[in-house]
mmCIF file of C-alpha atoms in Angstrom:
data_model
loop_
_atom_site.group_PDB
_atom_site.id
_atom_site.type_symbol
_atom_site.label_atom_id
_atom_site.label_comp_id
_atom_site.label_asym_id
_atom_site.label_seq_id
_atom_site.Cartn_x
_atom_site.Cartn_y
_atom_site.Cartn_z
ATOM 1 C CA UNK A 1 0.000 0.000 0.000
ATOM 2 C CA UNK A 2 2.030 3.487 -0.749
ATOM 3 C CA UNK A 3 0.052 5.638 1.011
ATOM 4 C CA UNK A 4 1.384 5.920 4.636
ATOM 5 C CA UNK A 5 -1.328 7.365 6.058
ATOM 6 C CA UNK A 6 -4.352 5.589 4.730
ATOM 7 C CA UNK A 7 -2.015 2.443 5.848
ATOM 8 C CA UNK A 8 -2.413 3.474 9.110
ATOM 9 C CA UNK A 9 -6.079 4.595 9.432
ATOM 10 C CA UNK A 10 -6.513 1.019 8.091
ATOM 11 C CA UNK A 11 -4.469 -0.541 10.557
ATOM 12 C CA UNK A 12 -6.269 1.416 13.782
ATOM 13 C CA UNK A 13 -9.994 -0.063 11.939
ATOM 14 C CA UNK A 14 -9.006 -3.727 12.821
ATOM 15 C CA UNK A 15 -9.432 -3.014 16.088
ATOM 16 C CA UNK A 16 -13.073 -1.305 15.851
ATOM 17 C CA UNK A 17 -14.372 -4.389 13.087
ATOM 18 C CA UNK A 18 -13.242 -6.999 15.490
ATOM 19 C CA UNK A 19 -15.059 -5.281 18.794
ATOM 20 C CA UNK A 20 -17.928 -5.250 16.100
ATOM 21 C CA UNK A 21 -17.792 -9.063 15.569
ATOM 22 C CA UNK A 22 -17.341 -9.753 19.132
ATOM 23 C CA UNK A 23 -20.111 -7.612 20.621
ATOM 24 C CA UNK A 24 -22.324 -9.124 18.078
ATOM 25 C CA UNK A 25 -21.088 -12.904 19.148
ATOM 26 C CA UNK A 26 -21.211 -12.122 22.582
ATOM 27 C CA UNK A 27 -24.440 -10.113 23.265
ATOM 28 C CA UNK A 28 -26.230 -11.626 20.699
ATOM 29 C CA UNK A 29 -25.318 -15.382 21.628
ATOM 30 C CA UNK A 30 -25.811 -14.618 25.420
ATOM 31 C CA UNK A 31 -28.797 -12.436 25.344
ATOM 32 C CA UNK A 32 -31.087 -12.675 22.275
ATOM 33 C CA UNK A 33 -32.525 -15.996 22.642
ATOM 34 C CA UNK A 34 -32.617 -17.000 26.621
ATOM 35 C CA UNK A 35 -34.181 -19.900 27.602
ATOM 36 C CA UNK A 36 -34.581 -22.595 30.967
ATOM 37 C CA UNK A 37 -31.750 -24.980 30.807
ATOM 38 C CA UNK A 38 -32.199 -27.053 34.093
ATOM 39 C CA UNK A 39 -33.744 -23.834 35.962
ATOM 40 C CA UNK A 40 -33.738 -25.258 39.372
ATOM 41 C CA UNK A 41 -37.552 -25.132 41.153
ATOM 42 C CA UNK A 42 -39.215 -26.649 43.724
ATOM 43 C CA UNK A 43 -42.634 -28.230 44.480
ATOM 44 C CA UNK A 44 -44.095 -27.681 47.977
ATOM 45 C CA UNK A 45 -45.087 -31.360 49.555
ATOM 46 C CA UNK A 46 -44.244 -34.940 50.629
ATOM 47 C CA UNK A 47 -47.743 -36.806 49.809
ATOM 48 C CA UNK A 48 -47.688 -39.032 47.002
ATOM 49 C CA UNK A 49 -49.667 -36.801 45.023
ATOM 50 C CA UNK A 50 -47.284 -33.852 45.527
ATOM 51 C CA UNK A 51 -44.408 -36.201 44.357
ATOM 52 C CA UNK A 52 -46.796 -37.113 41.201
ATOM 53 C CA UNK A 53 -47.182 -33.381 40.200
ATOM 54 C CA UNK A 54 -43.455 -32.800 40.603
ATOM 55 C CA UNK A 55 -42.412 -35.630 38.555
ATOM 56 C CA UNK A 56 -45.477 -34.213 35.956
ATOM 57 C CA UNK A 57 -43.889 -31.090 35.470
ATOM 58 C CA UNK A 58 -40.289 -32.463 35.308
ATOM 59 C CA UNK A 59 -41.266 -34.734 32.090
ATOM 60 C CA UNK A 60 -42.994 -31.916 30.592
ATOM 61 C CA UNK A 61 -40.189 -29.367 31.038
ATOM 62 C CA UNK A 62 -38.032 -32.122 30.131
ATOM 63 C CA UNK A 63 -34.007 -30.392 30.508
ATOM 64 C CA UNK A 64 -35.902 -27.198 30.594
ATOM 65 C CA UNK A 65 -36.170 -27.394 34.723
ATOM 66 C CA UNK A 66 -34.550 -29.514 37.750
ATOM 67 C CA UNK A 67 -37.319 -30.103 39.837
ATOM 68 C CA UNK A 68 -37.463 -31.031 43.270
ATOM 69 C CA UNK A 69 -39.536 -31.553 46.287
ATOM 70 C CA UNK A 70 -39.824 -29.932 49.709
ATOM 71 C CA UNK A 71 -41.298 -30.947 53.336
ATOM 72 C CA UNK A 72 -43.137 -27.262 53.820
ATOM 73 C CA UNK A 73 -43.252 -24.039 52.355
ATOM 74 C CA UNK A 74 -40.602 -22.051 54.971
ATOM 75 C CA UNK A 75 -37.625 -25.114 53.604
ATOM 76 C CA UNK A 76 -39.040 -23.245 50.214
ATOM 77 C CA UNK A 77 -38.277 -19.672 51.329
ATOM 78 C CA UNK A 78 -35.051 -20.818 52.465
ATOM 79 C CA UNK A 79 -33.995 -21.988 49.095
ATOM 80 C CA UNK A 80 -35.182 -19.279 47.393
ATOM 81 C CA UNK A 81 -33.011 -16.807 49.413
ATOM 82 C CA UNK A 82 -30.129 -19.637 49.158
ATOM 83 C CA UNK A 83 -30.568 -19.271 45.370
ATOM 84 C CA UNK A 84 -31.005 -22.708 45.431
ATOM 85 C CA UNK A 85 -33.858 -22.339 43.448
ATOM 86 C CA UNK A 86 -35.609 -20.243 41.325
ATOM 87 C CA UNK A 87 -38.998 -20.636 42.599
ATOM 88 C CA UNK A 88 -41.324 -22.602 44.595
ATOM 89 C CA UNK A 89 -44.639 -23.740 43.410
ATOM 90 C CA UNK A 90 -47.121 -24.225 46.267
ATOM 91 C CA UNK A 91 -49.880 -26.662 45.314
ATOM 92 C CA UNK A 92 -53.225 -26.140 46.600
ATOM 93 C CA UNK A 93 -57.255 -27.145 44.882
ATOM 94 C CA UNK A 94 -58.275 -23.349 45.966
ATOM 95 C CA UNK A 95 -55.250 -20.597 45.943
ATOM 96 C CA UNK A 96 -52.222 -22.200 44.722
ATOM 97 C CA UNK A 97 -49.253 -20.132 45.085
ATOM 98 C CA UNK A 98 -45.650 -19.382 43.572
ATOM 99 C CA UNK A 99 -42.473 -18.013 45.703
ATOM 100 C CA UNK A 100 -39.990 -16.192 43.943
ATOM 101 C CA UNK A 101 -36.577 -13.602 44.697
ATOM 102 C CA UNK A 102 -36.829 -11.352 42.167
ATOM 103 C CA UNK A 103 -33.822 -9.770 43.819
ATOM 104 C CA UNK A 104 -32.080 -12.932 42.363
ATOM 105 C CA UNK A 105 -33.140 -12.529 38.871
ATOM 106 C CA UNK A 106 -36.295 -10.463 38.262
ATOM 107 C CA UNK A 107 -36.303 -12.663 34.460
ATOM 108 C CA UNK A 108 -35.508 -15.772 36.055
ATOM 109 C CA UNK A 109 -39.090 -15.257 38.151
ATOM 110 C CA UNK A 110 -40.690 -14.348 34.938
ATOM 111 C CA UNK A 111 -39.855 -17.792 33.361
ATOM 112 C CA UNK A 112 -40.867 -19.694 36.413
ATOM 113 C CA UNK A 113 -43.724 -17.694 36.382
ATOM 114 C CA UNK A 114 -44.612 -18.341 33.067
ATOM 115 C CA UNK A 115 -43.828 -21.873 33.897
ATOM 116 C CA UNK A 116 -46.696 -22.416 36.801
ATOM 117 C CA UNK A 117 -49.086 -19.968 35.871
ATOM 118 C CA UNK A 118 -50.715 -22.576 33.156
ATOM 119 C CA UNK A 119 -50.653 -25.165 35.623
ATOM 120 C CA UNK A 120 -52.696 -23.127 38.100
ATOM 121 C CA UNK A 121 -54.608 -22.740 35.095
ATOM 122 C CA UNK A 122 -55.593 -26.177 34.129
ATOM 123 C CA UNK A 123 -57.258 -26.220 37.989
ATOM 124 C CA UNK A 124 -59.407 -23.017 36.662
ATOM 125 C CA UNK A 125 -58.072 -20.728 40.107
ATOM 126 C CA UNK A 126 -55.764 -17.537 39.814
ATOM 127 C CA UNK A 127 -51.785 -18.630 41.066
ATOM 128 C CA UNK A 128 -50.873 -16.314 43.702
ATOM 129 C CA UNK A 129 -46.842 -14.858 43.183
ATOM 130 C CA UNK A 130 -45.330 -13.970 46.163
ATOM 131 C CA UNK A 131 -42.426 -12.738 46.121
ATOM 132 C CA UNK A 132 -40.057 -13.415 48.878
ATOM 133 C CA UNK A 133 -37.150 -11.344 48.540
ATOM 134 C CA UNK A 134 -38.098 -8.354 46.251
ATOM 135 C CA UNK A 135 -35.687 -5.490 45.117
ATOM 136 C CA UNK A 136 -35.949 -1.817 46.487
ATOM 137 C CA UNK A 137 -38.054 0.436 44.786
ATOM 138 C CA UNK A 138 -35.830 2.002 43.862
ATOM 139 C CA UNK A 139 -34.571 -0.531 41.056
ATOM 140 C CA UNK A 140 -37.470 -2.389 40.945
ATOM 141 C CA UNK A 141 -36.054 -4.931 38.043
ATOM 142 C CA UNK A 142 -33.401 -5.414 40.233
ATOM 143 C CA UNK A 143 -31.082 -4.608 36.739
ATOM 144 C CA UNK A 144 -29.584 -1.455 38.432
ATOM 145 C CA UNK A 145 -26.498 -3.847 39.700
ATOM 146 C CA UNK A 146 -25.508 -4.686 36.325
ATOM 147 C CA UNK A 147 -25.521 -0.930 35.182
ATOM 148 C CA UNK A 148 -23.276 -0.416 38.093
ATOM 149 C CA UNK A 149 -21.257 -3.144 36.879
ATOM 150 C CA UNK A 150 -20.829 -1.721 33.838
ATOM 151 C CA UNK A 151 -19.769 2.051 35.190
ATOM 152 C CA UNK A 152 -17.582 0.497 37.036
ATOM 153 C CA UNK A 153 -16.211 -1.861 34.375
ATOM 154 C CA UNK A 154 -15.677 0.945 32.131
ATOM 155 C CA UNK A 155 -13.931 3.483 34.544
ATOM 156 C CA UNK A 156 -11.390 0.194 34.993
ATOM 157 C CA UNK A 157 -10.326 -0.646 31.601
ATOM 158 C CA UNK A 158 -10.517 2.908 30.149
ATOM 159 C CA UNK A 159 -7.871 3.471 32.778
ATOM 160 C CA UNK A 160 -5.627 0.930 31.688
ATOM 161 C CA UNK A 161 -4.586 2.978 28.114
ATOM 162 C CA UNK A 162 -3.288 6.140 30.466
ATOM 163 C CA UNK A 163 -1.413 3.853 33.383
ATOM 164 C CA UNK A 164 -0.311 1.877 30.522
ATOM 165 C CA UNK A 165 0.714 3.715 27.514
ATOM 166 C CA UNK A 166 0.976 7.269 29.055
ATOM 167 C CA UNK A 167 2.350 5.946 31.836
ATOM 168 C CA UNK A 168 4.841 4.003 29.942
ATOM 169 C CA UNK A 169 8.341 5.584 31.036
ATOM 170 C CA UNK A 170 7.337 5.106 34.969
ATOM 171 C CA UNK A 171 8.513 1.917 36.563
ATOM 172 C CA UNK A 172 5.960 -0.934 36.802
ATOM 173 C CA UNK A 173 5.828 -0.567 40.924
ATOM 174 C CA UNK A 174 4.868 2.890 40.287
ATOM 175 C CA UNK A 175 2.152 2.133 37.526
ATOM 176 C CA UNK A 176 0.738 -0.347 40.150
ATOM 177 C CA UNK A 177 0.678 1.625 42.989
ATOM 178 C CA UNK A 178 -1.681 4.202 40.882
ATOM 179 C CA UNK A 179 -3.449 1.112 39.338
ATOM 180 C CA UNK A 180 -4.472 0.601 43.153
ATOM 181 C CA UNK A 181 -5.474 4.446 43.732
ATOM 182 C CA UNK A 182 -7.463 4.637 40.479
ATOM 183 C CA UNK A 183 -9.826 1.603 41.259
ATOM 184 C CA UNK A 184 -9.979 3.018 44.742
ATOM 185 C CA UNK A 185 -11.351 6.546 43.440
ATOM 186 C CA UNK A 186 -13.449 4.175 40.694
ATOM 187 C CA UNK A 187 -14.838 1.773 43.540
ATOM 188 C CA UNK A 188 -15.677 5.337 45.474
ATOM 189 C CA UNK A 189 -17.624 6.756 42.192
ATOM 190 C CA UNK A 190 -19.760 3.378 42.249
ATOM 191 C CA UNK A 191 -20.439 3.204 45.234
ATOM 192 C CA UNK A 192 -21.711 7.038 45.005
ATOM 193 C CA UNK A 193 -23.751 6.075 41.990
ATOM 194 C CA UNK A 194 -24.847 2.774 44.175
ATOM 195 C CA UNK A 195 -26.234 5.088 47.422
ATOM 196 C CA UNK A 196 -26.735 8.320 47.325
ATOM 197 C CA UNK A 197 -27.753 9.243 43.667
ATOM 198 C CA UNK A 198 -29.616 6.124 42.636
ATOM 199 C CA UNK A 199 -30.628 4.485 45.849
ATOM 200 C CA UNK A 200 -29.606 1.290 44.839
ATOM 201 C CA UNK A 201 -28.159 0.001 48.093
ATOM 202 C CA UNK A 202 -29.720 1.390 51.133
ATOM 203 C CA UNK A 203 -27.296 -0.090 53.380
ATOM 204 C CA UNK A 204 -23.940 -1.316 53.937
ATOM 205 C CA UNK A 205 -22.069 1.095 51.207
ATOM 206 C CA UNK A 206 -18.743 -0.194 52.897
ATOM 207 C CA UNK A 207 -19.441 -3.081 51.617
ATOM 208 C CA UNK A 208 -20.154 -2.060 48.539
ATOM 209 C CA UNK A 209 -17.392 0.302 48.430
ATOM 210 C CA UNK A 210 -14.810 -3.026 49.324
ATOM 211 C CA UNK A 211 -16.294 -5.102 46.613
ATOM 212 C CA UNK A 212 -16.033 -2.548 43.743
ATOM 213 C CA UNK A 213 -12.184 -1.554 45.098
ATOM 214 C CA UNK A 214 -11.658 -5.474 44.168
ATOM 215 C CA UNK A 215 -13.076 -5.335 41.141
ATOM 216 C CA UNK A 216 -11.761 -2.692 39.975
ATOM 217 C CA UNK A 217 -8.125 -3.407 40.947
ATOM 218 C CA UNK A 218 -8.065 -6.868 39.366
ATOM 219 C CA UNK A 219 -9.163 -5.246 35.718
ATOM 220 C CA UNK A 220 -6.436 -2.423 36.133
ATOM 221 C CA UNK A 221 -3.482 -4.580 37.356
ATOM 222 C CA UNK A 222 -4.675 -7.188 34.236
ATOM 223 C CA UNK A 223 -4.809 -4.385 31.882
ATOM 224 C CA UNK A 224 -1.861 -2.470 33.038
ATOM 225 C CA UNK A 225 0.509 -5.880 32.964
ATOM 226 C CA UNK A 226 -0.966 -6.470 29.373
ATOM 227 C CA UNK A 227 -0.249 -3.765 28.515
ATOM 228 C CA UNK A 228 3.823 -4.139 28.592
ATOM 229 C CA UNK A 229 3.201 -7.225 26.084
ATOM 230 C CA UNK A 230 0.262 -6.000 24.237
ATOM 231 C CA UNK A 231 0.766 -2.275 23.579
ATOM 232 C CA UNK A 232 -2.412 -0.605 21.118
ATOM 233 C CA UNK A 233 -3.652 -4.482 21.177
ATOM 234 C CA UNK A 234 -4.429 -3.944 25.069
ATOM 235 C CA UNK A 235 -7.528 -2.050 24.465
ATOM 236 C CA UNK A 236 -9.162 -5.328 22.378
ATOM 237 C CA UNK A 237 -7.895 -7.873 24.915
ATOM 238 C CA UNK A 238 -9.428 -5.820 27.541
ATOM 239 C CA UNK A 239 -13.103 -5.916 26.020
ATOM 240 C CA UNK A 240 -12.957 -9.171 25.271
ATOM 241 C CA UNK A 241 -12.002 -10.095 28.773
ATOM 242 C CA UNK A 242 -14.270 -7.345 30.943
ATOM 243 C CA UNK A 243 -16.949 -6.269 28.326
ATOM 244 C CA UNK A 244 -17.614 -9.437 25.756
ATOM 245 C CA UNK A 245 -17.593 -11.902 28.338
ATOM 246 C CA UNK A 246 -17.803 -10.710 31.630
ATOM 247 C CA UNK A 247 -21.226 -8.572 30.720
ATOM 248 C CA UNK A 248 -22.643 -11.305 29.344
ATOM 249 C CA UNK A 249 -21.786 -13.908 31.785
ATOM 250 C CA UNK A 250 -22.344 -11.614 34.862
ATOM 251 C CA UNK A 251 -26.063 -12.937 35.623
ATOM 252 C CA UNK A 252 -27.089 -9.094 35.721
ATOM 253 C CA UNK A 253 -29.687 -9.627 33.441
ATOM 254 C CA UNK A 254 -29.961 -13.389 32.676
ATOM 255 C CA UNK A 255 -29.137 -15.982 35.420
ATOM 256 C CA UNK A 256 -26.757 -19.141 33.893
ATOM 257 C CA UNK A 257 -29.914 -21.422 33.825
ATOM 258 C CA UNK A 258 -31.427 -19.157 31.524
ATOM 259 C CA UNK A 259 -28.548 -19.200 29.054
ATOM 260 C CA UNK A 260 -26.303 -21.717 26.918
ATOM 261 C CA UNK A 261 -23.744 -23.994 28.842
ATOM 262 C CA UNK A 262 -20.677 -21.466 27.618
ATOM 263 C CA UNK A 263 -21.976 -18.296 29.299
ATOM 264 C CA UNK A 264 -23.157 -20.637 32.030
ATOM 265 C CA UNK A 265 -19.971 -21.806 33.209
ATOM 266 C CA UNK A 266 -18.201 -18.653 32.819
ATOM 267 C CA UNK A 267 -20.458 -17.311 35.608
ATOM 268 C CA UNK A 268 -19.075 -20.025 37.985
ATOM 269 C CA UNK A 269 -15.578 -17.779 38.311
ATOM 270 C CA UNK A 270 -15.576 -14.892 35.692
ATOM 271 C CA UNK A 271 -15.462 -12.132 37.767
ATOM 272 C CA UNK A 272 -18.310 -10.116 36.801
ATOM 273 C CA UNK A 273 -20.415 -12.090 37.952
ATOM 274 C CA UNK A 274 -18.465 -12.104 41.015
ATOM 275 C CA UNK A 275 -19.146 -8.150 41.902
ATOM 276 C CA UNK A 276 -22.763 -8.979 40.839
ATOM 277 C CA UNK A 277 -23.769 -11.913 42.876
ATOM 278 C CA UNK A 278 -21.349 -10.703 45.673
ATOM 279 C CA UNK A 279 -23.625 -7.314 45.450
ATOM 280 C CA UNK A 280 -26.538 -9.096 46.090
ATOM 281 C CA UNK A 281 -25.608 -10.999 48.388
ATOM 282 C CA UNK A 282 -24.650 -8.342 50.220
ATOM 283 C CA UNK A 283 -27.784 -6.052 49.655
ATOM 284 C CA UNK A 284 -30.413 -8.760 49.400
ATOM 285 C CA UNK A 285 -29.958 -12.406 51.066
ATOM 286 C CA UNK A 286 -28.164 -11.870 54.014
ATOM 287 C CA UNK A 287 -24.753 -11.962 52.938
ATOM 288 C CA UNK A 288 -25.784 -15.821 51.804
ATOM 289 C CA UNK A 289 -22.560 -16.810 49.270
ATOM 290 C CA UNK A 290 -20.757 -13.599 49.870
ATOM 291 C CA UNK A 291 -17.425 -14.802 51.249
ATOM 292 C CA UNK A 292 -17.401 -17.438 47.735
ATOM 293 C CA UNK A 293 -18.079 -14.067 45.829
ATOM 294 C CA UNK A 294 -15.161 -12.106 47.701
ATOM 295 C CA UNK A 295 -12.774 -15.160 47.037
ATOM 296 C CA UNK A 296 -13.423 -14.972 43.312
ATOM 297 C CA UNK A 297 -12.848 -11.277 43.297
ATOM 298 C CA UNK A 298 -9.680 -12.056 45.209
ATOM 299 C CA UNK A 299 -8.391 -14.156 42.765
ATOM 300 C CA UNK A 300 -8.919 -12.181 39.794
ATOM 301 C CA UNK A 301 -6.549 -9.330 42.386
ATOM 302 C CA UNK A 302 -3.517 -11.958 42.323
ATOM 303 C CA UNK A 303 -4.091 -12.669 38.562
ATOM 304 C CA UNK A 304 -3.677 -9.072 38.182
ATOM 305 C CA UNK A 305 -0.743 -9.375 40.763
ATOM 306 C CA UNK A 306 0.942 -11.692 38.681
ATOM 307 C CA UNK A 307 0.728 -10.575 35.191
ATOM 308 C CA UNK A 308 1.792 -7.091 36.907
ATOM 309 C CA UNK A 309 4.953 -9.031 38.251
ATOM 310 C CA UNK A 310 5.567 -11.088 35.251
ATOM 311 C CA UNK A 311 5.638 -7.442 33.664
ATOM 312 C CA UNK A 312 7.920 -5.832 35.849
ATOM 313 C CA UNK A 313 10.387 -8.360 35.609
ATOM 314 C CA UNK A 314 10.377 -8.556 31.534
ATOM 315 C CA UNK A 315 10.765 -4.388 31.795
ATOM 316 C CA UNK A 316 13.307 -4.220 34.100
ATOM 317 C CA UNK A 317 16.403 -5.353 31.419
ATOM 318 C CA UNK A 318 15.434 -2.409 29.402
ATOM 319 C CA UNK A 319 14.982 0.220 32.158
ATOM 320 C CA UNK A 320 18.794 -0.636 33.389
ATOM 321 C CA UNK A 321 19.855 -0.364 29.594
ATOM 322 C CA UNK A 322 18.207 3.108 29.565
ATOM 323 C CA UNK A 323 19.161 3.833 33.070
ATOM 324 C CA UNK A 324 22.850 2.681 32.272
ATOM 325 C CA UNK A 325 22.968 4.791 28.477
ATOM 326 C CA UNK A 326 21.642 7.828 30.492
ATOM 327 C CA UNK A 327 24.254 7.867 32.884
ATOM 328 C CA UNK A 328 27.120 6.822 30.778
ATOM 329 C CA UNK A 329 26.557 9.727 27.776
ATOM 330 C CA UNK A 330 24.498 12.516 29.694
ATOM 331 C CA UNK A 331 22.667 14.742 27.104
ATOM 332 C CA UNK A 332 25.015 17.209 24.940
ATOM 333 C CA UNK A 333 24.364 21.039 26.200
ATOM 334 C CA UNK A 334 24.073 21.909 22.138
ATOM 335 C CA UNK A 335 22.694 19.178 20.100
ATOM 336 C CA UNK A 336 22.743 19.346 15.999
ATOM 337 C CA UNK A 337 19.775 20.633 14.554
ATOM 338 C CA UNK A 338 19.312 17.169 12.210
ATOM 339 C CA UNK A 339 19.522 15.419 15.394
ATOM 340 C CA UNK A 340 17.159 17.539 17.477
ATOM 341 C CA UNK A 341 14.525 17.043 14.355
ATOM 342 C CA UNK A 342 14.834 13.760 14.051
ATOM 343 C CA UNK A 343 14.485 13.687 18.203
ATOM 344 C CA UNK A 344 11.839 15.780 17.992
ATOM 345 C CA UNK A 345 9.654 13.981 14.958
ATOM 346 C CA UNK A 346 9.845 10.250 17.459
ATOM 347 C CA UNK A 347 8.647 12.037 20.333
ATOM 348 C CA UNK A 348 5.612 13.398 18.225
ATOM 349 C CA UNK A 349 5.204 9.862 17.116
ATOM 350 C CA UNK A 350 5.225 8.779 20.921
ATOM 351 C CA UNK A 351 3.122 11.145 22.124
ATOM 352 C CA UNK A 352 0.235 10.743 18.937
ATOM 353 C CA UNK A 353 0.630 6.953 19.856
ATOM 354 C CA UNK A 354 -0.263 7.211 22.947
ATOM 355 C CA UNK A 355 -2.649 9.780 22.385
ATOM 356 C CA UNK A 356 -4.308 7.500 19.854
ATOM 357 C CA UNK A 357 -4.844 4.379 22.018
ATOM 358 C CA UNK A 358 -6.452 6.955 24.680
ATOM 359 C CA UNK A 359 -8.825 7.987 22.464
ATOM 360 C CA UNK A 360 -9.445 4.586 21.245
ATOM 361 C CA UNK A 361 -10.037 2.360 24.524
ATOM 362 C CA UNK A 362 -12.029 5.593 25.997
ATOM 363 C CA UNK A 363 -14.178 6.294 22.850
ATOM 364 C CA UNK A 364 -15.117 2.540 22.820
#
């Protein structure tokens, strides 16, 4: 190609046509087309005929639901705020009824919903829903977590392009250290959006506060690390990892059951869906699952740890090199004008590189 420059506007569109093909794969495959795979509910009795029903509804569902049985209706509250189960159906001839925690998924309590109500039906009397552990009203979808999650998310990565390309010439220790600061001030802007201007949470904002710090800090020290091997490539990486499939395997909007065995598993550890099912544990059930929430955070911090490490130490040969050429020809007081150009026209280059990738990972 002779043209330099259209060379290089070409170049900087693989990066936007790729996001383009993953958001599409991603969102689309995780969200356009949700359905029960083994949605776990329960059926409220221990006569034979209760056991009947449940098996009844398990044949029709067929790997649409896991269905069990429970002694009484309070062992089906406690599952529900477990998140053991989705919902509860209560048989009865006269007012049949259906638990659900919307907190936990207001769609998964739609589809169970939708699930039961025919049944209740086919006995020609109205199903009762009662939900036992409903969202503030505030964020009565219960969908305002994920939004934080993605405020959050976003404030994270877009950080990583200034510690990491502007921040270049500082030492790795140093780029960490403000890696650490930034998610603090980003886990103190969430948890701002969380309480006081959206109401989300109404209590416990350290809490809140100490879960978005982790998440945070494990997406900068990732991206900043990557960033060392990566360079302008770092800003792709990055929404794969915390946009493509974190959002979509978060269980903001669709719990697991309700999606394909891929996003499914990566909910098990991704950690996304850590901050979001830490969240509401923390806000809604009691802190029920919160310290297996806190230890996937955790992890994803010493992932970041590492690749931060594994960073430092590949940087540190060429730092001493620079160090060591610094010290052993100190700068000219009068340099030749040829030179100076020439000096001059790289730093430009730097500086629009890094001004570049900026642009890019914020703007996206």
């Amino acid at each position: 190609m002779r043209s330099p420059a259209l060379r290089h506007v070409l170049t900087h569109l693989i990066t936007p046509l790729l996001m383009c093909i993953g958001m599409g794969l991603a969102y689309m495959g995780a969200f356009v087309t949700p359905e029960p795979h083994h949605l776990p509910v329960a059926v409220v009795g221990t006569t034979p005929q209760a056991k009947v029903f449940a098996q009844t509804v398990k044949d029709t569902a067929g790997d649409k639901l896991d269905v069990r049985t429970v002694a009484n209706r309070a062992e089906a509250v406690h599952l529900l705020k477990s998140r053991d189960v989705t919902g509860a159906y209560v048989p009865s001839a006269h007012k049949p009824e259906l638990l659900v925690a919307s907190a936990a998924s207001d769609m998964g309590a739609t589809a169970v919903e939708k699930v039961f109500t025919p049944v209740a039906a086919e006995e020609g009397v109205p199903l009762k829903v009662t939900d036992v552990a409903a969202p503030v009203s505030d964020d009565p979808t219960g969908q305002g977590l994920f939004f934080l999650l993605i405020a959050v998310s976003i404030g994270s990565y877009a950080s990583v392009a200034a510690l990491g390309a502007a921040g270049a010439a500082l030492p790795m220790r140093v780029r960490a250290l403000l890696a650490l600061g930034v998610s603090a001030v980003v886990g103190g802007i969430g948890t701002l959006l969380a309480g006081p201007v959206f109401h989300l949470a109404h209590h416990d904002l350290a809490g809140v506060f100490g879960m978005a710090w982790l998440y945070s800090a494990g997406i900068l020290l990732i991206g900043v690390g990557l960033h060392t091997f990566l360079k302008r490539w770092t800003t792709l990486t990055m929404m794969v990892l915390f946009v493509m499939l974190n959002f979509t395997s978060s269980g903001g909007l669709f719990r697991p059951e309700l999606q394909n065995g891929f996003f499914g598993t990566l909910h098990a550890f991704w950690n996304g869906a850590g901050f979001v099912e830490g969240l509401r544990s923390l806000l809604y059930f009691g802190n029920d699952g919160l310290a297996r929430t806190v230890w996937t955070l955790l992890v994803w911090l010493l992932v970041g740890l590492v690749v931060t490490g594994v960073a430092a130490l590949y940087e540190r040969p060429r730092h001493a090199a620079a160090h060591d050429e610094t010290t052993a020809h100190p700068q000219p007081t009068s340099v030749p004008a040829a030179a100076q150009t020439a000096a001059d026209e790289t730093r430009q280059e730097t500086e629009q590189e890094i001004e570049e990738e900026v642009e890019e990972t914020v703007g996206v």
